[in-house]
DNA sequence: GCGCTTCTCCCCTAAATAGGGTAGAGAGCA
DNA sequence: TGCTCTCTACCCTATTTAGGGGAGAAGCGC
C-alpha cells in the first residue's frame, strides 16, 4: 500500500489526546508525526519538521491561542496540509469562521473514532467531511433568508429583490424581466416601504 | 422498527430508474410511493397523494422542466419533503442554485447504491449529504476570493470595497472610516478603474 | 532632491436611485 | 356590479453615485 499520511494531532485534554493518539496511531493509513497540546507547540514544531504534515486534526478551543486564530498562520507555514477542525461547539459563527480561514473539514467531538478516521481519509481524497449538524448549517447558509420577503412581498416583488441584491441595476432588472425601468422603480418603492428600508444599502443589510 | 420513509424517485433514464427502484425499494427503511420519469409527473401526482412524500430523489437534468426549475414549486406543494438532487454535473452554478432553492443534499450519479441509501437516511436524520466533489466546492465558497482585491487594490481600497459590498452607502463608509464622502468617492473611482467595473452593481457581480 | 504612490479633499457634469404622486389594465372576490 | 390587489407605466423633485478633472501632504526608494 501507499505510505501512511503524516498526521498531526493538537488536543489539550490529555485523556482525549491519548485516546486519539492510540486509535489513529494504530491505523496503517496514518502516521502521527506530532501529538501536542497547544497551537504554539505546533507552530514551533513546523519549521523543524523534516517533512511537512499532510493532515492536521485541530481542536478549536485550546488554552492560549485558539485553533481558529492559528489557521491563517498555519496556511503559511504548511500550505499543503489539510486541516480538520474538531470542536464541541456547533455555533455557526465558529463554523463559518473556520471554513473561511481555510479548514477542509469540521467535525464535532462526538464523532466516533472510526468515523473520525474515515473523515481524515476522505479529506486526503479531496473530500470535505462535515458532521451532520455542521453540514446542515452550511447548507442553510445558501437558502434565501425567509425573514420578511416570503411573507410580506408579492411574487413579483420577491423577484425584483432577488435581482437587486444580486447586484443588478434597476435598468438591468428591467431588461432582465422585460419591463420598464419605471415599473422596476415602482416595485422597489413598494419593497422599501414594506421592508422599512430607504436605500439599496439598507436592503442588502436587512437581508444579510 | 419505525415506518419506512415515503420516497419519490424522479429519473428519466429507464435503466437507471429501474435500478434505483429495485435497490431502494428493497430497503426496509424506504418505501417508494412514486417512481416517475419527469418533473411534471411529480407535480401532477402531489395533490392527489394520500400522504405527502418525505424524501424526493430528483434528477437535475430532465426532459422538459429541469429538476432545478421545479424546486421552488416543490417546496410549496410538499414543504416537509426533503429533496436530494442527483446529477452528472458538478459545476458550481448548478450546485449552488440547487442548494439555494432548498435542496437538502447533492449527490453525483456516480454514487454507489449503498452510499445513496445511506445519504437518503442521513437526510432524514437531519444531515446534508454531499458527494466529495460537491462538499469541496461548497467549502471553497467560503474562502475569501483571491481574485483581484488582494493583488491589485491597496489596503485602504480593500477596506472600502468590504464596506461597499457589505451594503453601506458611500456616506456611511465615510462615517465608518472617519473620512469625507469625497475621499470615499475617490477611492471607489480608483477601485472601479482597477477592477474594470463601472457601477456598484458590477462590483458586486465581479466579487460574487 | 526627485519621482512615485497613497491617502486625503475639492471641483464639475451626468446618470442612477429614492420617494412622492397618479393611473390604467386584469384578476379575484363579495 | 363594485371593490381590492397586483402589475404596469408615467410625472415630479431630491439625493446619491459615476466619472472626469485637480491638488496638497506623507511616505518610500533611488
Coordinates of C-alpha atoms (C1' of nucleotides) in Angstrom, one line a residue:
Chain A
X1 CA 0.0 0.0 0.0
X2 CA 1.0 3.6 -0.2
X3 CA 2.8 5.5 2.5
X4 CA 0.7 6.5 5.5
X5 CA -0.4 10.1 5.7
X6 CA 1.6 12.3 8.1
X7 CA -0.9 13.4 10.8
X8 CA -0.6 16.0 13.5
X9 CA -3.0 15.9 16.5
X10 CA -3.5 19.0 18.5
X11 CA -5.7 18.5 21.6
X12 CA -5.4 19.9 25.0
X13 CA -7.3 17.3 27.0
X14 CA -4.7 14.6 27.9
X15 CA -7.3 11.9 28.1
X16 CA -8.8 12.7 24.7
X17 CA -5.4 13.2 23.2
X18 CA -4.1 9.8 24.3
X19 CA -7.3 8.2 23.0
X20 CA -6.9 9.8 19.6
X21 CA -3.2 9.0 19.5
X22 CA -3.8 5.4 20.5
X23 CA -6.6 4.8 18.0
X24 CA -5.4 6.9 15.0
X25 CA -1.7 5.8 15.5
X26 CA -2.8 2.2 15.1
X27 CA -4.3 2.8 11.7
X28 CA -2.0 1.7 8.9
X29 CA -3.1 4.6 6.7
X30 CA -2.0 7.2 9.3
X31 CA 1.3 8.1 10.9
X32 CA 1.2 10.5 13.9
X33 CA 4.2 12.7 13.4
X34 CA 3.3 15.1 16.1
X35 CA 0.9 14.9 19.1
X36 CA 0.7 18.1 21.2
X37 CA -1.5 20.1 23.5
X38 CA -1.3 23.6 22.1
X39 CA -1.3 25.7 19.0
X40 CA 2.0 27.2 20.0
X41 CA 3.6 23.7 20.1
X42 CA 2.5 23.1 16.5
X43 CA 3.8 26.5 15.2
X44 CA 7.1 25.9 17.0
X45 CA 7.5 22.4 15.6
X46 CA 6.6 23.2 11.9
X47 CA 9.9 24.9 10.9
X48 CA 11.9 22.0 12.3
X49 CA 9.8 19.2 10.8
X50 CA 11.7 17.0 8.4
X51 CA 8.7 16.5 6.3
X52 CA 5.6 18.8 6.4
X53 CA 2.4 17.2 7.8
X54 CA -0.3 16.3 5.4
X55 CA -3.2 16.3 7.9
X56 CA -3.8 18.4 10.9
X57 CA -6.5 17.5 13.4
X58 CA -7.0 20.7 15.3
X59 CA -9.1 21.3 18.4
X60 CA -10.9 24.6 18.1
X61 CA -10.8 25.6 21.8
X62 CA -7.4 25.5 23.1
X63 CA -5.6 27.2 26.0
X64 CA -3.8 30.3 24.8
X65 CA -4.3 30.9 21.1
X66 CA -7.4 29.1 19.8
X67 CA -7.3 26.8 16.9
X68 CA -9.2 29.4 14.9
X69 CA -6.5 32.0 15.4
X70 CA -3.7 30.0 14.1
X71 CA -5.4 28.8 10.9
X72 CA -4.1 31.7 8.8
X73 CA -0.5 31.2 10.1
X74 CA -0.8 27.5 9.6
X75 CA -1.6 28.0 5.9
X76 CA 1.6 30.0 5.6
X77 CA 3.8 27.5 7.4
X78 CA 2.2 24.4 6.0
X79 CA 0.3 25.4 2.9
X80 CA -0.2 21.8 1.6
X81 CA -1.6 20.5 4.9
X82 CA -5.3 19.8 5.1
X83 CA -6.8 21.0 8.4
X84 CA -9.7 19.3 10.0
X85 CA -11.3 21.2 12.9
X86 CA -12.7 19.4 15.9
X87 CA -14.9 21.0 18.5
X88 CA -17.8 20.7 20.9
X89 CA -19.4 23.9 19.6
X90 CA -21.7 23.9 16.6
X91 CA -22.4 27.6 16.6
X92 CA -22.5 28.9 13.0
X93 CA -20.1 31.7 13.8
X94 CA -17.2 29.3 14.7
X95 CA -18.1 27.0 11.8
X96 CA -18.1 29.7 9.1
X97 CA -15.0 31.4 10.5
X98 CA -13.1 28.1 10.4
X99 CA -14.2 27.4 6.9
X100 CA -13.4 31.0 5.8
X101 CA -9.9 30.6 7.2
X102 CA -9.2 27.5 5.2
X103 CA -10.3 24.4 7.2
X104 CA -11.1 21.4 5.0
X105 CA -13.4 19.7 7.4
X106 CA -15.4 20.4 10.5
X107 CA -16.2 17.6 13.0
X108 CA -18.0 17.6 16.3
X109 CA -16.2 16.0 19.2
X110 CA -19.0 13.5 19.4
X111 CA -17.7 11.9 16.2
X112 CA -16.9 8.2 16.8
X113 CA -13.3 7.2 16.3
X114 CA -13.9 5.0 13.2
X115 CA -15.9 7.9 11.6
X116 CA -13.1 10.3 12.5
X117 CA -10.6 8.1 10.7
X118 CA -12.9 7.9 7.7
X119 CA -13.2 11.6 7.7
X120 CA -9.5 12.1 7.8
X121 CA -9.0 9.8 4.8
X122 CA -11.8 11.5 3.0
X123 CA -10.1 14.8 3.2
X124 CA -7.0 13.3 1.6
X125 CA -9.2 12.0 -1.2
X126 CA -10.4 15.5 -2.0
X127 CA -13.5 15.5 0.3
X128 CA -14.7 17.9 2.9
X129 CA -16.1 15.9 5.8
X130 CA -18.6 17.6 8.0
X131 CA -20.6 16.4 10.9
X132 CA -24.4 16.3 10.2
X133 CA -25.2 19.4 12.2
X134 CA -22.4 21.3 10.5
X135 CA -23.4 20.3 7.0
X136 CA -26.9 21.4 7.7
X137 CA -25.8 24.8 8.8
X138 CA -23.5 25.2 5.9
X139 CA -26.4 24.3 3.6
X140 CA -28.8 26.6 5.4
X141 CA -26.4 29.3 4.6
X142 CA -27.3 29.1 0.9
X143 CA -31.0 29.3 1.4
X144 CA -32.6 32.7 0.9
X145 CA -33.5 34.3 4.2
X146 CA -37.1 33.7 4.9
X147 CA -37.3 36.9 7.0
X148 CA -39.6 39.4 5.5
X149 CA -39.6 38.7 1.8
X150 CA -41.6 35.5 1.6
X151 CA -44.4 36.7 3.9
X152 CA -44.8 40.3 3.0
X153 CA -43.7 40.7 -0.6
X154 CA -45.6 39.7 -3.6
X155 CA -44.1 37.1 -6.0
X156 CA -43.1 39.9 -8.5
X157 CA -41.6 41.9 -5.7
X158 CA -39.5 39.0 -4.4
X159 CA -38.3 38.6 -8.0
X160 CA -37.2 42.2 -8.1
X161 CA -35.5 41.9 -4.7
X162 CA -33.5 38.9 -5.8
X163 CA -32.2 40.8 -8.8
X164 CA -31.5 43.9 -6.8
X165 CA -29.5 42.1 -4.2
X166 CA -27.7 40.1 -6.9
X167 CA -26.1 43.4 -7.8
X168 CA -28.1 44.4 -10.9
X169 CA -29.1 48.0 -11.5
X170 CA -32.8 48.9 -11.9
X171 CA -32.1 49.2 -15.6
X172 CA -30.6 45.8 -15.8
X173 CA -33.5 44.3 -13.8
X174 CA -35.9 45.9 -16.2
X175 CA -34.2 44.3 -19.2
X176 CA -34.0 41.0 -17.4
X177 CA -37.7 41.0 -16.7
X178 CA -38.8 42.7 -19.9
X179 CA -40.5 45.6 -18.2
X180 CA -39.8 49.3 -18.0
X181 CA -37.3 51.0 -15.6
X182 CA -40.2 53.0 -14.1
X183 CA -42.0 49.8 -13.2
X184 CA -39.0 48.3 -11.5
X185 CA -38.7 51.6 -9.6
X186 CA -42.3 51.4 -8.6
X187 CA -41.8 47.9 -7.3
X188 CA -38.6 48.8 -5.4
X189 CA -40.5 51.7 -3.8
X190 CA -43.1 49.2 -2.6
X191 CA -40.4 46.9 -1.4
X192 CA -38.6 49.6 0.5
X193 CA -41.8 50.6 2.2
X194 CA -42.7 47.1 3.1
X195 CA -39.3 46.2 4.5
X196 CA -38.9 49.6 6.2
X197 CA -35.7 50.4 4.4
X198 CA -34.8 53.5 2.4
X199 CA -31.9 52.6 0.2
X200 CA -30.4 49.6 -1.5
X201 CA -27.7 49.6 1.1
X202 CA -30.2 49.1 3.8
X203 CA -31.9 46.4 1.8
X204 CA -28.7 44.5 1.4
X205 CA -28.0 44.9 5.1
X206 CA -31.5 43.7 6.1
X207 CA -31.2 40.6 4.1
X208 CA -27.7 39.7 5.3
Chain B
X1 CA -38.8 -0.7 13.7
X2 CA -40.4 2.6 12.7
X3 CA -42.3 3.1 9.5
X4 CA -40.3 3.3 6.3
X5 CA -39.8 6.7 4.8
X6 CA -42.1 7.6 1.9
X7 CA -39.7 8.1 -1.1
X8 CA -40.3 9.5 -4.5
X9 CA -37.8 8.8 -7.3
X10 CA -37.7 11.0 -10.4
X11 CA -35.3 9.8 -13.1
X12 CA -35.7 9.9 -16.8
X13 CA -33.4 7.1 -17.8
X14 CA -35.5 3.9 -17.7
X15 CA -32.5 1.7 -16.9
X16 CA -31.2 3.9 -14.1
X17 CA -34.8 4.4 -12.8
X18 CA -35.4 0.6 -12.6
X19 CA -32.1 0.1 -10.9
X20 CA -32.9 2.7 -8.3
X21 CA -36.4 1.4 -7.8
X22 CA -35.2 -2.2 -7.5
X23 CA -32.5 -1.4 -5.0
X24 CA -34.1 1.3 -2.9
X25 CA -37.5 -0.4 -2.9
X26 CA -35.9 -3.5 -1.3
X27 CA -34.6 -1.5 1.6
X28 CA -36.8 -1.9 4.7
X29 CA -36.2 1.7 5.7
X30 CA -37.7 3.1 2.5
X31 CA -41.0 2.8 0.6
X32 CA -41.2 4.0 -3.0
X33 CA -44.6 5.8 -3.2
X34 CA -43.9 7.2 -6.7
X35 CA -41.4 6.4 -9.4
X36 CA -41.7 8.6 -12.4
X37 CA -39.7 9.9 -15.3
X38 CA -40.5 13.6 -15.3
X39 CA -40.9 16.7 -13.1
X40 CA -44.4 17.2 -14.4
X41 CA -45.5 13.7 -13.3
X42 CA -44.4 14.5 -9.8
X43 CA -46.2 17.9 -9.7
X44 CA -49.3 16.3 -11.1
X45 CA -49.2 13.5 -8.5
X46 CA -48.6 15.5 -5.4
X47 CA -52.1 17.0 -5.0
X48 CA -53.6 13.5 -5.2
X49 CA -51.1 11.8 -2.9
X50 CA -52.8 10.3 0.2
X51 CA -49.7 11.1 2.3
X52 CA -47.1 13.6 1.3
X53 CA -43.6 12.1 0.4
X54 CA -40.9 12.6 3.0
X55 CA -38.0 12.1 0.6
X56 CA -37.6 13.1 -3.0
X57 CA -34.7 11.9 -5.1
X58 CA -34.6 14.3 -8.0
X59 CA -32.6 14.1 -11.2
X60 CA -31.3 17.5 -12.1
X61 CA -31.4 17.2 -15.9
X62 CA -34.7 16.0 -17.0
X63 CA -36.6 16.4 -20.3
X64 CA -39.0 19.3 -20.2
X65 CA -38.7 21.2 -17.0
X66 CA -35.4 20.6 -15.2
X67 CA -35.2 19.4 -11.6
X68 CA -33.9 22.8 -10.7
X69 CA -36.9 24.6 -12.1
X70 CA -39.4 22.7 -10.1
X71 CA -37.6 23.0 -6.7
X72 CA -39.5 26.2 -5.7
X73 CA -42.9 24.7 -6.7
X74 CA -42.0 21.5 -4.9
X75 CA -41.4 23.4 -1.7
X76 CA -44.9 24.9 -2.0
X77 CA -46.6 21.6 -2.7
X78 CA -44.6 19.4 -0.4
X79 CA -43.0 21.8 2.1
X80 CA -42.0 19.0 4.5
X81 CA -40.3 16.8 1.9
X82 CA -36.5 16.6 1.9
X83 CA -35.1 16.9 -1.6
X84 CA -31.9 15.2 -2.7
X85 CA -30.6 16.2 -6.1
X86 CA -28.8 13.8 -8.3
X87 CA -26.7 14.7 -11.3
X88 CA -23.8 14.0 -13.5
X89 CA -22.8 17.7 -13.4
X90 CA -20.6 19.0 -10.7
X91 CA -20.4 22.6 -11.9
X92 CA -20.7 25.0 -9.1
X93 CA -23.5 27.0 -10.7
X94 CA -25.9 24.0 -10.7
X95 CA -24.9 23.1 -7.2
X96 CA -25.4 26.4 -5.6
X97 CA -28.6 27.0 -7.5
X98 CA -30.0 23.7 -6.2
X99 CA -28.9 24.5 -2.6
X100 CA -30.3 28.0 -2.8
X101 CA -33.6 26.6 -4.0
X102 CA -33.8 24.4 -1.0
X103 CA -32.2 21.0 -1.8
X104 CA -31.0 19.1 1.3
X105 CA -28.4 17.1 -0.4
X106 CA -26.5 16.9 -3.7
X107 CA -25.1 13.6 -5.0
X108 CA -23.2 12.8 -8.1
X109 CA -24.7 10.0 -10.2
X110 CA -21.5 8.0 -9.7
X111 CA -22.6 7.5 -6.1
X112 CA -22.8 3.7 -5.3
X113 CA -26.3 2.4 -4.4
X114 CA -25.4 1.6 -0.7
X115 CA -23.9 5.1 -0.3
X116 CA -27.1 6.5 -1.9
X117 CA -29.2 4.7 0.6
X118 CA -27.0 6.0 3.4
X119 CA -27.3 9.5 2.1
X120 CA -31.1 9.3 2.0
X121 CA -31.3 8.1 5.5
X122 CA -28.8 10.7 6.6
X123 CA -31.1 13.4 5.3
X124 CA -33.9 12.1 7.4
X125 CA -31.6 12.3 10.4
X126 CA -31.0 16.0 9.9
X127 CA -27.9 15.6 7.8
X128 CA -27.0 17.1 4.4
X129 CA -25.2 14.5 2.4
X130 CA -22.9 15.8 -0.4
X131 CA -20.6 13.9 -2.7
X132 CA -17.0 14.7 -2.1
X133 CA -16.5 17.0 -5.1
X134 CA -19.7 18.9 -4.1
X135 CA -18.7 19.3 -0.5
X136 CA -15.3 20.7 -1.6
X137 CA -16.9 23.3 -3.8
X138 CA -19.3 24.3 -1.1
X139 CA -16.4 24.7 1.3
X140 CA -14.4 26.6 -1.3
X141 CA -17.3 29.0 -1.5
X142 CA -16.5 30.3 2.0
X143 CA -12.8 31.1 1.3
X144 CA -12.1 34.7 0.6
X145 CA -11.8 35.3 -3.1
X146 CA -8.2 35.7 -4.2
X147 CA -9.4 37.4 -7.4
X148 CA -8.4 40.9 -7.9
X149 CA -8.7 42.7 -4.5
X150 CA -5.7 41.2 -2.7
X151 CA -3.3 41.7 -5.5
X152 CA -4.4 44.9 -7.2
X153 CA -6.0 47.0 -4.6
X154 CA -4.3 48.9 -1.8
X155 CA -5.1 48.2 1.8
X156 CA -7.3 51.2 2.1
X157 CA -9.1 50.3 -1.1
X158 CA -9.8 46.8 0.1
X159 CA -11.3 48.3 3.2
X160 CA -13.6 50.5 1.1
X161 CA -14.6 47.5 -1.0
X162 CA -15.5 45.5 2.0
X163 CA -17.7 48.2 3.3
X164 CA -19.3 48.9 -0.1
X165 CA -20.1 45.2 -0.7
X166 CA -21.5 45.0 2.8
X167 CA -24.2 47.3 1.6
X168 CA -23.1 50.6 3.1
X169 CA -23.6 53.8 1.2
X170 CA -20.5 56.0 0.4
X171 CA -21.7 58.3 3.1
X172 CA -21.9 55.5 5.7
X173 CA -18.5 54.3 4.7
X174 CA -17.1 57.8 5.2
X175 CA -18.6 57.9 8.7
X176 CA -17.3 54.4 9.4
X177 CA -13.8 55.2 8.5
X178 CA -13.8 58.8 9.7
X179 CA -13.1 60.4 6.3
X180 CA -15.0 62.6 4.0
X181 CA -17.5 61.3 1.4
X182 CA -15.4 62.8 -1.4
X183 CA -12.5 60.7 -0.3
X184 CA -14.6 57.5 -0.2
X185 CA -15.7 58.5 -3.7
X186 CA -12.2 59.0 -4.9
X187 CA -11.3 55.6 -3.6
X188 CA -14.2 53.9 -5.2
X189 CA -13.3 55.6 -8.5
X190 CA -9.8 54.0 -8.3
X191 CA -11.4 50.7 -7.3
X192 CA -13.7 50.7 -10.3
X193 CA -10.9 51.6 -12.6
X194 CA -8.7 48.8 -11.3
X195 CA -11.4 46.1 -11.3
X196 CA -12.7 47.2 -14.7
X197 CA -16.3 47.8 -13.5
X198 CA -18.4 50.9 -13.7
X199 CA -21.0 50.7 -11.0
X200 CA -21.6 49.2 -7.6
X201 CA -23.8 46.6 -9.3
X202 CA -20.9 45.4 -11.4
X203 CA -18.6 45.4 -8.4
X204 CA -21.0 43.1 -6.5
X205 CA -21.2 40.9 -9.5
X206 CA -17.5 40.7 -10.0
X207 CA -16.9 39.6 -6.4
X208 CA -19.7 37.0 -6.3
Chain C
dG1 C1' 16.4 66.2 -4.1
dC2 C1' 13.2 63.9 -7.2
dG3 C1' 9.8 60.8 -8.7
dC4 C1' 6.3 57.7 -7.3
dT5 C1' 2.4 56.0 -4.7
dT6 C1' -1.1 56.5 -1.4
dC7 C1' -4.5 59.0 1.0
dT8 C1' -6.9 62.9 1.6
dC9 C1' -10.2 66.6 -0.2
dC10 C1' -12.2 69.5 -3.7
dC11 C1' -14.4 71.0 -8.4
dC12 C1' -17.6 69.8 -12.1
dT13 C1' -21.5 67.2 -15.0
dA14 C1' -24.3 63.2 -16.0
dA15 C1' -26.6 59.3 -14.6
dA16 C1' -29.0 56.3 -11.3
dT17 C1' -31.7 55.9 -7.4
dA18 C1' -35.2 57.4 -3.7
dG19 C1' -39.7 59.0 -2.6
dG20 C1' -43.8 61.4 -3.5
dG21 C1' -47.7 61.4 -6.5
dT22 C1' -51.3 59.4 -10.3
dA23 C1' -53.5 55.9 -13.3
dG24 C1' -55.0 52.2 -16.4
dA25 C1' -55.5 47.0 -17.3
dG26 C1' -56.6 42.4 -15.2
dA27 C1' -57.5 39.1 -11.8
dG28 C1' -60.0 37.7 -7.8
dC29 C1' -63.8 38.2 -4.7
dA30 C1' -68.1 39.6 -2.2
Chain D
dT1 C1' -71.5 45.1 -10.3
dG2 C1' -68.3 47.2 -7.4
dC3 C1' -64.0 46.6 -4.5
dT4 C1' -59.3 45.4 -3.8
dC5 C1' -54.8 43.8 -5.1
dT6 C1' -51.2 43.5 -8.4
dC7 C1' -48.6 44.8 -12.2
dT8 C1' -47.7 48.1 -15.3
dA9 C1' -46.1 53.0 -16.5
dC10 C1' -45.6 57.8 -16.1
dC11 C1' -45.0 62.6 -13.7
dC12 C1' -42.2 65.3 -10.4
dT13 C1' -38.0 66.6 -7.1
dA14 C1' -34.1 65.5 -4.2
dT15 C1' -30.3 62.7 -3.1
dT16 C1' -26.7 59.5 -4.3
dT17 C1' -23.5 57.6 -7.3
dA18 C1' -20.3 57.6 -11.5
dG19 C1' -16.6 59.6 -13.9
dG20 C1' -13.7 63.4 -15.3
dG21 C1' -10.5 66.7 -13.6
dG22 C1' -7.1 68.9 -10.0
dA23 C1' -4.2 69.3 -5.7
dG24 C1' -1.8 69.0 -1.1
dA25 C1' 0.5 66.1 2.4
dA26 C1' 3.0 62.0 3.8
dG27 C1' 5.9 58.1 2.9
dC28 C1' 9.2 55.3 0.1
dG29 C1' 13.0 54.3 -3.0
dC30 C1' 16.6 55.9 -6.0

